mmCIF file of C-alpha atoms in Angstrom:
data_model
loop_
_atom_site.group_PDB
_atom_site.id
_atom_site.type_symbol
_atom_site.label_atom_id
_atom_site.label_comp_id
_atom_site.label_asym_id
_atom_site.label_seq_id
_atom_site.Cartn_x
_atom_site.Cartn_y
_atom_site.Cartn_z
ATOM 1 C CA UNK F 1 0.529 -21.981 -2.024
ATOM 2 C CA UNK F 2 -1.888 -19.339 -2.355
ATOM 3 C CA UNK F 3 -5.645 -19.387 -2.444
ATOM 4 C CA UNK F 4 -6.679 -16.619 -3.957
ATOM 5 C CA UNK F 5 -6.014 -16.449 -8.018
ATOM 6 C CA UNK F 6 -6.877 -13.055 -9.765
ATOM 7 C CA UNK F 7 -8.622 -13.718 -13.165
ATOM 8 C CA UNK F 8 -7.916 -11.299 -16.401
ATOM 9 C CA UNK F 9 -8.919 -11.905 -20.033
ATOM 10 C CA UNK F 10 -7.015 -10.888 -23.649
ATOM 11 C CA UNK F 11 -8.025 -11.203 -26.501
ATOM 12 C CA UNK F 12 -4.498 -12.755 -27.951
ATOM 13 C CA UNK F 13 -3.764 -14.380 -24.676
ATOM 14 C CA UNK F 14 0.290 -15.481 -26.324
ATOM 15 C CA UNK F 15 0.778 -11.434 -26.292
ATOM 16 C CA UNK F 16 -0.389 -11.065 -22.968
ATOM 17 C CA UNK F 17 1.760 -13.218 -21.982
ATOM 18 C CA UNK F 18 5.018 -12.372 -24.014
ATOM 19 C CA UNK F 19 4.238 -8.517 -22.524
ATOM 20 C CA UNK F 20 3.223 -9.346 -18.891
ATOM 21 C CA UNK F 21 6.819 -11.612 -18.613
ATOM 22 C CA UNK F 22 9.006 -8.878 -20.241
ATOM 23 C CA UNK F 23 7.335 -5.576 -19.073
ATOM 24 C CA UNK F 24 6.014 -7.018 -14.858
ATOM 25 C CA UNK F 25 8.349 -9.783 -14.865
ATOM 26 C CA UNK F 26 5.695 -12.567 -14.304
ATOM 27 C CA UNK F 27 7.081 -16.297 -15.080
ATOM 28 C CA UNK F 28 5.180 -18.936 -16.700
ATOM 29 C CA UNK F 29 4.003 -21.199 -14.194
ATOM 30 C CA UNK F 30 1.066 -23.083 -16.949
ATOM 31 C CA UNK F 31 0.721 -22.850 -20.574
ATOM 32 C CA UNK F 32 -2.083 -24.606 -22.340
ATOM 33 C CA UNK F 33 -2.083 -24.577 -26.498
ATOM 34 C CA UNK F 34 -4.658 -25.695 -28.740
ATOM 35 C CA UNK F 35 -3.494 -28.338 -31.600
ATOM 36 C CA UNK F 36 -2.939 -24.964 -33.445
ATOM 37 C CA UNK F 37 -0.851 -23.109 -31.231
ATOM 38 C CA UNK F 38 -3.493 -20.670 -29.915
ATOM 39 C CA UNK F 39 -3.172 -20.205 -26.341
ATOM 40 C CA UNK F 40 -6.480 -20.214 -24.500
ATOM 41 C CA UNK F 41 -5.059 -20.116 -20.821
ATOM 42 C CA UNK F 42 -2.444 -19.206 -18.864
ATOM 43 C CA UNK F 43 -0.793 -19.052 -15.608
ATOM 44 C CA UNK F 44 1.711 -16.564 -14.680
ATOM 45 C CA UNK F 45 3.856 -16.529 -11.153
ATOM 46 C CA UNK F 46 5.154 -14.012 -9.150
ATOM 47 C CA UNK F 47 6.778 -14.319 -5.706
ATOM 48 C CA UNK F 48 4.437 -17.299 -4.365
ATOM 49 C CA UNK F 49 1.320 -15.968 -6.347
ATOM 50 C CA UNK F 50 -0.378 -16.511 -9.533
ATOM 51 C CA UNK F 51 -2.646 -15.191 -12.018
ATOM 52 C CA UNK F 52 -4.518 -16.654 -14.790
ATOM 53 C CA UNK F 53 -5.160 -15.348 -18.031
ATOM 54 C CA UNK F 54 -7.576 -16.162 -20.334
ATOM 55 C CA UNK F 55 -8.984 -16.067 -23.901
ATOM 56 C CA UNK F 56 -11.765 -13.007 -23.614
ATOM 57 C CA UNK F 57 -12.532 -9.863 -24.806
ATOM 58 C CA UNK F 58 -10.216 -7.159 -24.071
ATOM 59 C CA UNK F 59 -11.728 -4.375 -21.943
ATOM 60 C CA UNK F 60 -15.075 -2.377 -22.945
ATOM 61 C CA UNK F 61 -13.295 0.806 -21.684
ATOM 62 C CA UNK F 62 -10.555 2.034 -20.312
ATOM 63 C CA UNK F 63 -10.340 1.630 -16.141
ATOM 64 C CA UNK F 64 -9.286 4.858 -14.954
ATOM 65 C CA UNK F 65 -5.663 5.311 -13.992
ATOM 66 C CA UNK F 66 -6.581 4.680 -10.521
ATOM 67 C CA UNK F 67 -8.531 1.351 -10.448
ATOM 68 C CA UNK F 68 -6.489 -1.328 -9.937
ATOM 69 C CA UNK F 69 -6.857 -4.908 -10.791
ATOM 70 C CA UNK F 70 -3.631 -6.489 -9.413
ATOM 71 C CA UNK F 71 -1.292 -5.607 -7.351
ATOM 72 C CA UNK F 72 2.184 -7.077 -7.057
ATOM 73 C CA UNK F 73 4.893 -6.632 -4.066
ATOM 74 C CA UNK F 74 8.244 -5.987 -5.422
ATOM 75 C CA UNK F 75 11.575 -5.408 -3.686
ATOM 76 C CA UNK F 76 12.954 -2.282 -5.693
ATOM 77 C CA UNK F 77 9.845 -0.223 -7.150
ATOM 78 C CA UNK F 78 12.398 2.075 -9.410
ATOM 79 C CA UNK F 79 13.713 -0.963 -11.164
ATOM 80 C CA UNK F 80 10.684 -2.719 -11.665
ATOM 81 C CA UNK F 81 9.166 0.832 -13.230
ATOM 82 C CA UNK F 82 12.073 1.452 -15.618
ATOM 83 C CA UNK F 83 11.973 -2.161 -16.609
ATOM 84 C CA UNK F 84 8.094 -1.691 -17.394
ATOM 85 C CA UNK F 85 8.445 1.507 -19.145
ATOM 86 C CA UNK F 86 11.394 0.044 -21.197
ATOM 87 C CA UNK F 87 9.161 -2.598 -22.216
ATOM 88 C CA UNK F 88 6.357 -0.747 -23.630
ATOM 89 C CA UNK F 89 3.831 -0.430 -20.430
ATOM 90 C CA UNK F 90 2.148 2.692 -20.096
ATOM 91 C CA UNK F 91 3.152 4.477 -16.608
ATOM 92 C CA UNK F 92 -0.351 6.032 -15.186
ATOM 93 C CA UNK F 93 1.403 7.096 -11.735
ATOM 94 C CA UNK F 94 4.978 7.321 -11.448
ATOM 95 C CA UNK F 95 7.183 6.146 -8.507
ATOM 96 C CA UNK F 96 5.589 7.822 -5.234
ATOM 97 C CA UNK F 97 6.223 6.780 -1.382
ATOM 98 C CA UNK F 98 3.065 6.702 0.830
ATOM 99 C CA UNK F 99 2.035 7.894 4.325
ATOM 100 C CA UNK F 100 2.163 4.186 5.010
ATOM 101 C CA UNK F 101 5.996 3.649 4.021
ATOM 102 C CA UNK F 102 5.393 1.742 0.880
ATOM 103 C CA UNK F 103 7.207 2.895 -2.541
ATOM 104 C CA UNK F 104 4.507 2.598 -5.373
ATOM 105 C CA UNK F 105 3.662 3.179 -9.537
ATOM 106 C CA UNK F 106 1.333 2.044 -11.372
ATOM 107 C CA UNK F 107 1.307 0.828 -15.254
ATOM 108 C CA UNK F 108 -1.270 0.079 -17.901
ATOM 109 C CA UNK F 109 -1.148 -3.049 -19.859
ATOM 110 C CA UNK F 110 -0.969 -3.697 -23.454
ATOM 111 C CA UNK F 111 -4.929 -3.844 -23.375
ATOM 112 C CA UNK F 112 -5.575 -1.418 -20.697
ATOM 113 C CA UNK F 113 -5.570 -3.151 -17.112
ATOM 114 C CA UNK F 114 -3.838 -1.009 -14.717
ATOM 115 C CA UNK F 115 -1.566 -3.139 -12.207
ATOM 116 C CA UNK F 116 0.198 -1.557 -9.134
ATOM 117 C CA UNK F 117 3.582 -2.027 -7.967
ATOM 118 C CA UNK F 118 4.598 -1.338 -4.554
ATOM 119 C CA UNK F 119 7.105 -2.574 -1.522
ATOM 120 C CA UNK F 120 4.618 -3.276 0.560
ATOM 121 C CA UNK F 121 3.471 -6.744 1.720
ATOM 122 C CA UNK F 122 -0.376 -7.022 2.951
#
């Protein structure tokens, strides 16, 4: 189980969660709803890691296509990017290999976070 758990806030926290699952493929590992149906937390899985998302403000401005908050390890890069695209993300940096023999992209999310993508495992 990991021990490290990467924090992000939305401000409609069920839409980050609808997008992250259909555009990153993230599962739904927790779910907590208010008597209303507002959801104020969230944890998403991937692999053997998660990430929590919360009930915030979105963003004051937009990180630059280069600043990274999360990054994911993913066995086929090209899939994962056309599945992202398909669903809506916003590709900063297309599919690219590096010096280091990783295959990487990077998207935007549907309030701005930029996540990277790549085969390799730290």
């Amino acid at each position: 189980m990991p021990s490290i758990y990467p924090v992000l806030r939305y401000p409609d926290v069920r839409a980050a969660v609808d997008f992250l699952r259909s555009a990153f493929g993230l599962t739904v590992h927790e779910l907590y709803e208010e008597p209303d149906g507002t959801v104020r937390h969230a944890e998403l899985g991937h692999g053997d890691g998660l990430v929590m998302i919360g009930a915030g403000p979105a963003p004051v401005s937009r990180p630059a296509d280069d600043d990274y908050r999360v990054y994911l390890a993913v066995d086929d890069v090209d899939a994962h990017h056309r599945r992202a695209r398909e669903a809506g993300a916003e590709i900063v940096r297309s599919p690219f290999d590096t010096d280091y023999g990783s295959r990487d992209y990077a998207a935007r999310d549907l309030v701005g976070v930029v996540w990277s993508f790549g085969t390799y495992h730290p």
